Coordinates of C-alpha atoms in Angstrom, one line a residue:
Chain A
M1 CA 30.4 14.1 -22.7
R2 CA 27.2 15.0 -20.9
C3 CA 25.8 11.6 -21.8
V4 CA 28.8 9.8 -20.4
S5 CA 28.7 11.6 -17.0
E6 CA 24.9 11.1 -16.9
R7 CA 25.4 7.4 -17.3
I8 CA 28.0 7.3 -14.6
R9 CA 25.8 9.2 -12.2
L10 CA 22.9 6.9 -13.0
I11 CA 25.0 3.8 -12.3
G12 CA 26.3 5.3 -9.1
W13 CA 22.8 6.1 -7.8
S14 CA 21.5 2.7 -8.8
I15 CA 24.2 1.1 -6.8
A16 CA 23.3 3.3 -3.9
A17 CA 19.7 2.3 -4.2
V18 CA 20.6 -1.4 -4.2
V19 CA 22.9 -1.0 -1.2
L20 CA 20.3 0.9 0.8
A21 CA 17.8 -1.9 0.1
A22 CA 20.2 -4.8 0.7
L23 CA 21.5 -3.7 4.1
S24 CA 18.3 -2.5 5.6
V25 CA 18.1 -6.0 7.0
P26 CA 21.2 -6.7 9.1
W27 CA 22.0 -10.1 7.6
F28 CA 25.3 -10.2 9.5
L29 CA 23.4 -10.1 12.8
W30 CA 21.3 -13.2 11.9
G31 CA 20.7 -15.2 15.1
T32 CA 22.0 -12.5 17.4
D33 CA 19.9 -11.8 20.4
T34 CA 21.8 -9.0 22.1
V35 CA 19.7 -6.3 23.6
A36 CA 20.8 -2.6 23.8
V37 CA 18.8 0.2 25.3
G38 CA 15.6 -1.7 25.5
L39 CA 15.5 -3.2 22.0
P40 CA 17.3 -6.0 20.2
V41 CA 20.4 -4.6 18.4
W42 CA 19.1 -5.6 15.0
V43 CA 16.1 -3.3 15.5
W44 CA 18.5 -0.4 16.3
W45 CA 20.6 -1.2 13.1
H46 CA 17.4 -1.0 11.1
V47 CA 16.3 2.3 12.7
G48 CA 19.7 3.8 12.0
W49 CA 19.8 2.4 8.5
L50 CA 16.4 3.8 7.6
C51 CA 17.4 7.2 9.0
L52 CA 20.5 7.0 6.7
T53 CA 18.2 6.1 3.8
A54 CA 16.1 9.2 4.5
V55 CA 19.2 11.4 4.4
V56 CA 20.5 9.7 1.2
L57 CA 17.1 10.2 -0.5
R58 CA 17.1 13.8 0.6
V59 CA 20.5 14.3 -1.0
F60 CA 19.2 12.6 -4.1
T61 CA 16.2 14.9 -4.4
R62 CA 18.5 17.9 -4.0
T63 CA 21.3 17.0 -6.4
A64 CA 20.1 14.3 -8.9
W65 CA 16.3 14.6 -9.2
G66 CA 15.1 13.6 -12.6
L67 CA 18.1 11.4 -13.3
G68 CA 17.0 8.3 -15.3
V69 CA 13.4 9.4 -15.5
E70 CA 13.1 12.8 -17.3
G71 CA 14.0 12.6 -21.0
V72 CA 13.9 8.8 -21.0
G73 CA 11.6 6.2 -22.5
G74 CA 9.5 6.6 -25.6
D75 CA 11.4 8.0 -28.4
G76 CA 14.1 9.4 -26.1
Chain B
M1 CA -22.8 -1.7 29.5
A2 CA -21.7 1.9 30.2
E3 CA -18.3 0.9 28.9
V4 CA -19.8 -0.4 25.6
G5 CA -21.7 2.9 25.3
L6 CA -18.5 4.9 25.7
Q7 CA -16.7 2.7 23.2
V8 CA -19.4 3.0 20.6
G9 CA -19.6 6.8 21.3
I10 CA -15.9 7.2 20.6
I11 CA -16.2 5.4 17.3
L12 CA -19.4 7.3 16.3
G13 CA -17.8 10.6 17.2
Y14 CA -14.8 9.8 15.1
V15 CA -17.0 8.8 12.2
A16 CA -18.9 12.1 12.5
V17 CA -15.7 14.2 12.3
A18 CA -14.6 12.3 9.1
L19 CA -18.0 12.8 7.6
A20 CA -17.9 16.6 8.3
I21 CA -14.6 16.7 6.5
G22 CA -16.2 14.9 3.6
V23 CA -19.0 17.5 3.4
V24 CA -16.6 20.4 3.3
A25 CA -14.6 18.7 0.5
Y26 CA -17.9 18.1 -1.3
R27 CA -18.6 21.8 -1.3
L28 CA -15.3 22.4 -3.0
T29 CA -15.7 19.6 -5.6
E30 CA -16.3 20.5 -9.2
R31 CA -18.7 18.1 -11.0
S32 CA -16.1 16.6 -13.3
A33 CA -14.6 13.1 -13.3
E34 CA -11.0 14.4 -13.1
D35 CA -11.9 16.4 -10.0
Y36 CA -13.8 13.6 -8.5
Y37 CA -11.1 11.0 -9.0
L38 CA -8.0 13.0 -8.7
A39 CA -8.9 16.3 -7.0
S40 CA -7.8 18.0 -10.2
R41 CA -4.2 16.9 -9.5
T42 CA -3.7 19.5 -6.7
L43 CA -2.6 17.6 -3.6
G44 CA 0.2 19.1 -1.5
T45 CA 3.1 17.4 0.3
V46 CA 1.4 16.6 3.7
V47 CA -1.9 15.5 2.2
L48 CA -0.2 13.4 -0.5
L49 CA 2.1 11.7 2.0
F50 CA -0.6 10.9 4.5
T51 CA -3.2 9.8 2.0
T52 CA -0.7 7.4 0.4
F53 CA 0.5 6.3 3.8
A54 CA -2.9 5.9 5.4
T55 CA -4.0 4.0 2.3
L56 CA -1.2 1.6 2.6
L57 CA -1.7 0.8 6.2
S58 CA -5.1 -0.8 6.5
A59 CA -5.9 -3.1 9.3
F60 CA -2.5 -4.7 9.0
T61 CA -0.8 -2.1 11.3
F62 CA -3.1 -2.7 14.2
F63 CA -4.3 -6.3 13.8
A64 CA -2.6 -8.7 11.4
G65 CA 0.9 -7.2 11.8
P66 CA 1.0 -7.3 15.6
N67 CA -0.7 -10.8 15.4
I68 CA 2.3 -12.0 13.3
S69 CA 4.8 -10.4 15.7
Y70 CA 2.9 -12.1 18.5
G71 CA 3.1 -15.5 16.8
A72 CA 6.6 -15.4 15.3
G73 CA 8.6 -12.5 16.7
P74 CA 9.1 -8.8 15.8
E75 CA 11.1 -9.3 12.6
W76 CA 8.2 -8.0 10.5
I77 CA 9.7 -4.6 11.5
L78 CA 12.5 -5.4 9.0
V79 CA 10.2 -6.7 6.3
M80 CA 8.1 -3.6 6.6
G81 CA 11.0 -1.2 6.6
L82 CA 12.7 -2.8 3.6
M83 CA 9.3 -3.0 1.8
D84 CA 7.7 0.4 2.5
G85 CA 10.7 2.4 3.7
V86 CA 13.3 1.5 1.1
I87 CA 11.9 -0.4 -1.9
F88 CA 8.6 1.5 -2.1
A89 CA 10.4 4.8 -1.7
I90 CA 12.7 3.9 -4.7
L91 CA 9.6 2.8 -6.7
W92 CA 7.9 6.0 -5.7
Y93 CA 10.5 7.7 -7.8
V94 CA 11.1 5.2 -10.6
L95 CA 7.5 4.3 -11.3
G96 CA 5.6 7.0 -9.5
Y97 CA 7.4 10.1 -10.7
K98 CA 7.5 8.7 -14.2
Q99 CA 3.8 8.0 -14.2
W100 CA 3.1 11.5 -12.8
L101 CA 5.0 13.1 -15.7
V102 CA 3.3 10.9 -18.3
G103 CA -0.1 11.3 -16.7
K104 CA 0.2 15.1 -16.4
A105 CA 1.2 15.4 -20.0
N106 CA -1.6 13.3 -21.4
G107 CA -4.4 13.7 -18.8
Y108 CA -4.6 10.1 -17.6
V109 CA -6.7 9.1 -14.6
T110 CA -6.0 5.3 -14.5
L111 CA -3.1 2.9 -15.2
G112 CA -5.2 1.1 -17.8
E113 CA -5.9 4.3 -19.6
M114 CA -2.2 5.1 -19.8
L115 CA -1.3 1.6 -21.1
G116 CA -4.3 1.5 -23.5
D117 CA -3.2 4.8 -25.0
R118 CA 0.5 3.8 -25.2
F119 CA -0.2 0.6 -27.0
G120 CA -3.3 1.7 -28.9
S121 CA -5.3 -1.1 -27.4
V122 CA -8.7 -1.1 -25.7
G123 CA -8.1 -4.8 -25.0
L124 CA -5.0 -4.2 -22.9
R125 CA -6.8 -1.4 -21.1
V126 CA -9.7 -3.7 -20.2
L127 CA -7.4 -6.5 -19.3
V128 CA -5.4 -4.4 -16.8
A129 CA -8.6 -2.9 -15.3
A130 CA -10.2 -6.4 -15.0
I131 CA -7.1 -7.9 -13.3
S132 CA -7.0 -4.9 -10.9
I133 CA -10.6 -5.2 -9.9
F134 CA -10.3 -8.9 -9.5
W135 CA -7.5 -8.5 -6.9
L136 CA -9.0 -5.4 -5.3
F137 CA -12.4 -6.8 -4.5
P138 CA -11.3 -9.4 -2.0
Y139 CA -9.0 -6.8 -0.4
V140 CA -11.9 -4.4 0.2
M141 CA -13.9 -7.3 1.6
L142 CA -11.0 -8.0 4.0
Q143 CA -11.2 -4.5 5.3
Q144 CA -14.9 -4.8 6.0
Q145 CA -14.4 -8.1 7.6
G146 CA -11.8 -6.6 9.9
A147 CA -14.0 -3.7 10.8
G148 CA -16.9 -6.0 11.6
T149 CA -14.7 -8.3 13.7
A150 CA -13.1 -5.4 15.6
I151 CA -16.4 -3.8 16.5
E152 CA -17.9 -7.1 17.6
A153 CA -14.9 -7.8 19.8
L154 CA -14.8 -4.3 21.2
T155 CA -18.5 -4.3 22.2
G156 CA -18.4 -7.9 23.5
G157 CA -20.9 -9.0 20.9
V158 CA -23.5 -6.3 21.6
V159 CA -23.0 -4.9 18.1
P160 CA -22.9 -8.1 15.9
Y161 CA -20.4 -8.6 13.1
W162 CA -22.8 -7.9 10.3
A163 CA -24.0 -4.7 11.9
G164 CA -20.5 -3.4 12.4
A165 CA -19.3 -4.3 9.0
G166 CA -22.6 -3.0 7.4
G167 CA -22.4 0.3 9.3
I168 CA -18.9 1.0 8.3
T169 CA -19.8 0.2 4.7
L170 CA -22.7 2.6 4.6
F171 CA -20.6 5.3 6.1
M172 CA -17.9 4.8 3.5
I173 CA -20.4 4.9 0.7
A174 CA -21.8 8.1 2.0
Y175 CA -18.6 10.0 2.2
V176 CA -16.8 8.6 -0.8
A177 CA -19.8 9.1 -3.0
L178 CA -20.1 12.6 -1.6
S179 CA -16.6 14.0 -1.7
G180 CA -14.4 12.0 -4.1
M181 CA -10.6 12.2 -3.9
R182 CA -10.4 15.5 -2.1
G183 CA -12.5 14.3 0.8
V184 CA -10.8 10.9 0.9
A185 CA -7.3 12.6 1.0
W186 CA -8.3 14.9 3.7
T187 CA -9.9 12.3 5.9
D188 CA -6.8 10.1 5.3
T189 CA -4.6 12.9 6.6
L190 CA -6.7 13.0 9.8
Q191 CA -6.7 9.2 10.1
G192 CA -3.0 8.8 9.4
A193 CA -2.1 11.4 12.1
F194 CA -4.6 9.9 14.5
M195 CA -3.1 6.4 14.0
L196 CA 0.5 7.6 14.5
V197 CA -0.4 9.3 17.8
M198 CA -2.4 6.3 19.0
V199 CA 0.3 3.8 18.4
W200 CA 2.9 5.8 20.2
V201 CA 0.6 6.5 23.2
A202 CA -0.2 2.8 23.3
F203 CA 3.6 2.0 23.1
V204 CA 4.5 4.3 26.0
W205 CA 1.5 3.2 28.1
V206 CA 2.1 -0.5 27.8
A207 CA 5.9 0.0 28.3
S208 CA 5.5 2.0 31.5
A209 CA 2.9 -0.4 32.8
A210 CA 5.3 -3.3 32.2
G211 CA 8.1 -1.6 34.0
G212 CA 9.8 0.1 31.0
V213 CA 10.8 -0.7 27.5
G214 CA 13.8 -2.8 28.7
S215 CA 11.7 -5.0 31.0
A216 CA 9.0 -5.5 28.3
T217 CA 11.6 -6.5 25.8
A218 CA 13.5 -8.7 28.3
T219 CA 10.4 -11.0 28.5
L220 CA 10.9 -11.9 24.8
G221 CA 14.1 -13.9 25.6
D222 CA 12.1 -16.5 27.5
V223 CA 9.5 -17.0 24.8
E224 CA 9.7 -20.3 23.0
G225 CA 11.9 -19.7 19.9
N226 CA 13.6 -16.7 21.5
F227 CA 12.0 -13.6 20.0
L228 CA 15.1 -11.5 20.6
A229 CA 17.2 -13.4 18.1
L230 CA 17.0 -12.2 14.5
G231 CA 15.5 -14.9 12.3
G232 CA 14.2 -18.3 13.1
G233 CA 10.9 -20.0 12.7
L234 CA 8.8 -18.3 10.0
Y235 CA 11.6 -15.8 9.3
T236 CA 14.2 -17.1 6.7
P237 CA 16.1 -14.8 4.5
Q238 CA 14.1 -16.0 1.5
Y239 CA 10.8 -15.2 3.4
V240 CA 12.0 -11.7 4.3
L241 CA 13.1 -10.9 0.8
S242 CA 10.2 -12.5 -1.1
T243 CA 7.6 -10.9 1.1
A244 CA 9.2 -7.4 1.0
V245 CA 9.9 -7.5 -2.7
S246 CA 6.5 -8.9 -3.7
I247 CA 4.5 -6.6 -1.5
A248 CA 6.5 -3.4 -2.3
F249 CA 6.0 -4.0 -6.1
G250 CA 2.4 -5.0 -5.5
I251 CA 1.6 -1.8 -3.6
T252 CA 2.6 0.3 -6.6
M253 CA 0.0 -1.4 -8.8
F254 CA -2.8 -1.4 -6.2
P255 CA -5.3 1.0 -7.9
Q256 CA -5.6 3.3 -4.9
V257 CA -1.8 3.7 -4.6
N258 CA -1.2 3.8 -8.4
Q259 CA -3.8 6.5 -8.8
R260 CA -1.9 8.6 -6.2
F261 CA 1.0 8.7 -8.6
F262 CA -1.2 11.0 -10.7
V263 CA -2.5 13.4 -8.1
A264 CA 0.6 15.5 -6.9
E265 CA 0.2 19.2 -7.4
S266 CA 3.8 19.7 -8.6
K267 CA 7.2 18.0 -9.0
A268 CA 8.2 19.7 -5.7
V269 CA 5.5 17.8 -3.9
I270 CA 6.8 14.4 -5.1
K271 CA 10.3 15.4 -4.3
R272 CA 9.6 16.4 -0.7
T273 CA 7.6 13.3 -0.1
L274 CA 10.4 10.9 -1.0
P275 CA 12.8 11.2 2.0
L276 CA 9.9 11.1 4.4
W277 CA 8.9 7.5 3.6
P278 CA 11.5 5.7 5.7
V279 CA 10.9 8.0 8.6
L280 CA 7.2 7.5 8.7
V281 CA 7.5 3.7 8.3
L282 CA 9.8 3.6 11.3
L283 CA 7.6 5.8 13.4
L284 CA 4.6 3.6 12.8
F285 CA 5.7 0.0 12.6
V286 CA 8.5 -0.2 15.2
P287 CA 6.1 0.5 18.0
A288 CA 3.1 -1.4 16.5
F289 CA 5.1 -4.6 16.0
M290 CA 7.0 -4.4 19.2
L291 CA 3.7 -4.2 21.0
G292 CA 2.6 -7.4 19.3
A293 CA 5.8 -9.2 20.3
W294 CA 5.6 -7.9 23.9
A295 CA 2.1 -9.3 24.2
K296 CA 3.7 -12.8 23.8
G297 CA 6.4 -12.1 26.4
L298 CA 3.8 -10.6 28.8
G299 CA 1.7 -13.7 28.6
I300 CA -1.3 -12.4 26.8
Q301 CA -3.4 -15.4 25.5
A302 CA -4.9 -14.8 22.1
G303 CA -6.8 -17.5 20.2
P304 CA -6.1 -18.1 16.5
Q305 CA -9.1 -15.9 15.4
E306 CA -8.4 -13.1 17.9
N307 CA -6.5 -9.9 17.5
V308 CA -3.8 -9.6 20.1
L309 CA -3.4 -5.8 20.3
P310 CA -6.9 -5.0 21.8
L311 CA -6.3 -7.8 24.3
L312 CA -3.0 -6.3 25.3
L313 CA -4.5 -2.9 25.7
A314 CA -7.4 -4.2 27.7
E315 CA -4.9 -5.7 30.1
Y316 CA -2.6 -2.7 30.5
T317 CA -4.7 0.4 29.7
P318 CA -8.2 1.8 30.6
A319 CA -11.2 0.8 28.4
W320 CA -11.6 4.3 26.9
F321 CA -8.1 4.1 25.5
A322 CA -8.5 0.7 24.1
A323 CA -11.6 2.0 22.4
L324 CA -9.7 4.9 21.0
V325 CA -7.1 2.5 19.5
V326 CA -9.8 0.4 18.0
A327 CA -11.2 3.6 16.5
G328 CA -7.7 4.2 15.2
A329 CA -7.8 0.7 13.6
M330 CA -11.2 1.5 12.2
A331 CA -9.7 4.7 10.8
A332 CA -7.0 2.6 9.1
M333 CA -9.5 0.3 7.5
M334 CA -11.7 3.1 6.3
S335 CA -8.8 5.1 4.9
S336 CA -7.7 2.1 2.9
S337 CA -11.2 1.1 1.8
D338 CA -12.5 4.5 0.9
S339 CA -9.5 4.9 -1.5
M340 CA -9.9 1.4 -2.8
L341 CA -13.6 2.1 -3.5
L342 CA -12.9 5.3 -5.3
S343 CA -10.1 3.9 -7.5
G344 CA -12.0 0.6 -8.1
S345 CA -14.9 2.6 -9.3
S346 CA -12.7 4.8 -11.5
Y347 CA -11.2 1.7 -13.1
F348 CA -14.7 0.4 -13.7
T349 CA -16.2 3.5 -15.2
R350 CA -13.2 4.7 -17.2
D351 CA -11.6 1.4 -18.4
L352 CA -14.6 -0.9 -18.6
Y353 CA -17.8 1.1 -18.9
R354 CA -16.7 3.9 -21.1
P355 CA -14.8 1.9 -23.8
L356 CA -17.2 -1.1 -23.8
V357 CA -20.7 0.4 -23.1
E358 CA -21.0 4.1 -23.9
E359 CA -18.7 7.2 -24.2
A360 CA -20.1 9.1 -21.2
T361 CA -19.7 12.9 -20.7
E362 CA -17.5 14.1 -17.8
Q363 CA -20.5 14.9 -15.6
R364 CA -22.2 11.6 -16.3
E365 CA -19.0 9.8 -15.6
A366 CA -18.6 11.5 -12.2
F367 CA -22.2 10.3 -11.5
L368 CA -21.4 6.8 -12.6
G369 CA -18.4 6.8 -10.5
R370 CA -20.5 7.4 -7.4
V371 CA -22.9 4.6 -8.4
G372 CA -19.9 2.4 -8.9
V373 CA -18.7 3.1 -5.3
A374 CA -22.0 2.1 -3.9
V375 CA -22.2 -1.1 -6.0
F376 CA -18.6 -2.1 -5.2
A377 CA -19.0 -1.6 -1.5
T378 CA -22.3 -3.4 -1.3
L379 CA -21.0 -6.4 -3.1
S380 CA -17.8 -6.7 -1.1
F381 CA -19.9 -6.3 2.1
V382 CA -22.1 -9.2 1.1
A383 CA -19.0 -11.2 0.4
S384 CA -17.6 -10.3 3.8
L385 CA -20.6 -11.9 5.5
F386 CA -19.4 -15.3 4.2
Q387 CA -15.8 -14.7 5.3
P388 CA -14.1 -17.1 3.0
A389 CA -10.4 -17.2 4.2
T390 CA -8.3 -15.6 6.9
L391 CA -7.2 -11.9 6.7
L392 CA -3.6 -12.4 5.9
E393 CA -4.0 -15.1 3.3
I394 CA -6.3 -13.0 1.2
G395 CA -4.2 -9.9 1.6
D396 CA -1.0 -11.7 0.8
T397 CA -2.6 -13.2 -2.4
A398 CA -3.8 -9.8 -3.5
F399 CA -0.4 -8.1 -3.1
G400 CA 1.2 -10.9 -5.1
G401 CA -1.4 -10.5 -7.8
F402 CA -0.7 -6.8 -8.2
A403 CA 3.0 -7.4 -8.0
Q404 CA 2.8 -9.3 -11.3
L405 CA 1.7 -6.1 -13.1
A406 CA 4.6 -3.9 -11.9
L407 CA 7.5 -5.1 -14.0
P408 CA 5.7 -5.2 -17.4
V409 CA 4.4 -1.7 -16.6
G410 CA 7.9 -0.5 -15.7
V411 CA 9.2 -2.0 -19.0
A412 CA 6.4 -0.2 -20.9
L413 CA 7.3 3.1 -19.2
Y414 CA 11.0 3.0 -20.0
W415 CA 11.6 0.8 -23.0
P416 CA 10.3 2.2 -26.3
K417 CA 10.6 -1.2 -28.1
T418 CA 7.9 -2.7 -25.8
T419 CA 5.1 -4.0 -28.0
R420 CA 1.4 -4.7 -27.4
W421 CA 2.0 -8.4 -27.7
G422 CA 4.8 -8.3 -25.3
M423 CA 2.5 -6.6 -22.8
Y424 CA -0.3 -9.1 -23.3
A425 CA 2.1 -12.0 -22.9
G426 CA 3.9 -10.6 -19.9
V427 CA 0.8 -9.4 -18.0
G428 CA -1.4 -12.3 -18.9
G429 CA 1.2 -15.0 -18.5
S430 CA 2.4 -13.9 -15.1
Q431 CA -1.2 -13.6 -13.8
L432 CA -2.0 -17.1 -15.0
F433 CA 1.1 -18.5 -13.4
Y434 CA 0.5 -16.8 -10.1
L435 CA -3.2 -17.7 -10.0
A436 CA -2.3 -21.3 -10.7
S437 CA 0.2 -21.3 -7.9
V438 CA -2.5 -19.9 -5.5
F439 CA -5.4 -22.1 -6.5
L440 CA -3.9 -25.3 -8.0
A441 CA -2.1 -27.8 -5.8
V442 CA 0.1 -29.0 -8.7
V443 CA 1.8 -25.6 -9.1
P444 CA 4.0 -25.0 -6.0
R445 CA 3.8 -21.7 -4.0
S446 CA 7.5 -21.9 -3.1
Y447 CA 10.6 -22.4 -5.3
L448 CA 14.4 -22.9 -4.9
G449 CA 14.4 -23.1 -1.1
G450 CA 11.7 -20.7 -0.1
W451 CA 11.2 -18.0 -2.9
S452 CA 7.5 -17.3 -3.3
S453 CA 5.7 -17.9 -6.5
S454 CA 4.9 -14.2 -6.6
V455 CA 8.6 -13.3 -7.0
V456 CA 9.1 -16.1 -9.5
G457 CA 6.1 -14.9 -11.5
M458 CA 7.4 -11.3 -11.4
V459 CA 10.7 -12.4 -12.9
A460 CA 8.9 -14.6 -15.5
G461 CA 6.6 -11.7 -16.4
L462 CA 9.6 -9.4 -17.0
V463 CA 11.4 -12.0 -19.2
V464 CA 8.3 -12.7 -21.2
T465 CA 7.4 -9.1 -21.7
V466 CA 10.9 -8.3 -23.0
G467 CA 11.2 -11.5 -25.0
V468 CA 7.9 -11.3 -26.8
S469 CA 8.5 -7.6 -27.5
L470 CA 11.8 -8.5 -29.1
V471 CA 10.3 -11.0 -31.5
T472 CA 7.1 -9.0 -32.4
S473 CA 6.9 -5.6 -34.1
A474 CA 4.8 -2.6 -33.0
S475 CA 1.5 -2.1 -34.8
A476 CA 0.6 1.2 -36.4
E477 CA -1.6 2.3 -33.4
E478 CA 1.1 2.0 -30.9
D479 CA 2.7 5.3 -29.8
A480 CA 5.9 5.1 -27.8
S481 CA 6.1 8.9 -27.6
V482 CA 3.3 8.7 -25.0
C483 CA 5.9 7.7 -22.4
A484 CA 8.6 10.1 -23.5
T485 CA 9.0 12.7 -20.8
G486 CA 11.2 15.5 -21.9
A487 CA 13.7 17.1 -19.5
D488 CA 12.6 20.5 -18.2

């Protein structure tokens, strides 16, 4: 059972990693030149997204550290 | 003239502080190779974070990065954030933490040593070290070139290029040879903090002189190509992704960064560092690249060979401040180069000299390491006098070259069925393909509507490593248990 839930957690965190990387560039704002509070909005999106990334990484280190790395590879 | 004296004084004062730190570190250094190269694996959170960070930055933050933003718009903020803030942070865990576990369990100092041991192959170890030194050398040269150019520009030619680059080289040899990893890491911490402060003061200063952040940014709308709009010109989605992916993976295999995967004091240190990556990247690169873009909007005229940031500062801030920022850029170059020299030297002594020439004692190896630093730095300095290509081109090529190593290494770390022949084919094949794309006109540098040959080579390397491993069997000397890391 433990193995199954490990696998689900690993898949979940992998998806989270891909989403964090994929949306750090606001593709949906391509071509937009709106400015808010002194900087283009796409810069603000990026700033916010990287702050979110930091929070997610922090949660990861607290709750899932070692997942997929410890006890893997080699014979294991 | 008084101004030049002040500027040179600031740089010399800065160098003196760094050297003093080196001396203190030297007094704490044991005379063993592991201590010299890895500070006996004892770096704490702040020092590890800053030494890796300062090592990554190099002259790009102050010179090449703002230059690109000046020429094409500030979208490099996104490339950098995706690359160093997100992908590298993930790789810091996936490759870095794994390598730390494996390295700690088996006492490895270099990547080549780890792979050589895992696959029971001196040949693979030598190949990985040789590839690494091949790409590292031009990159060190690039740093010296940057330092020489910056000092020459700052002093209006009073200190010629060769003297600036040569002086920096001598200084680096002195303190790297003296203090090893501990001194390098400590000076990196000082340099990283100094750069962060400088870039923010510059940002605030230029913004207020230009009538506020809003007015400075508003000028970008009138620039040809509209710098406010996301994308356009140089920036296509393929460019953004190719560049970020290739450089992020490349960074992990740069010897000076890869070696930092081995130096953390404890698991807690690596853990605490992880969430800080995106934050530091934002703090440094948003202001640095906005400054470069503003320079365009504010009408600064920079020639193709000139760095735009010093010109912008000369226009909007006093001379002493511009000198401080150039000192900060100097700090960036030195903190990259010193680490590169140290790791280049360790690859040379441990992976080439020891297996091929003589099995040296720990003490003799630490001595050889210091000689290696001096030889490496001198050769790259001589090369920098001839200045073969532009800063970015060389840098870009080196990152791509290192990126080719990342996926085969990742496969070796995680997949027990990887074989020696799989590694030879994956590492060798991707390097040959990438080199051909860089140097031969018949092999294109761009594929399928804008994907770089570096990314194509990475994927090919992965496929070849796995494919060849599947059809070959492991020989008796291979030991997959080397990369097994038990849960604890």
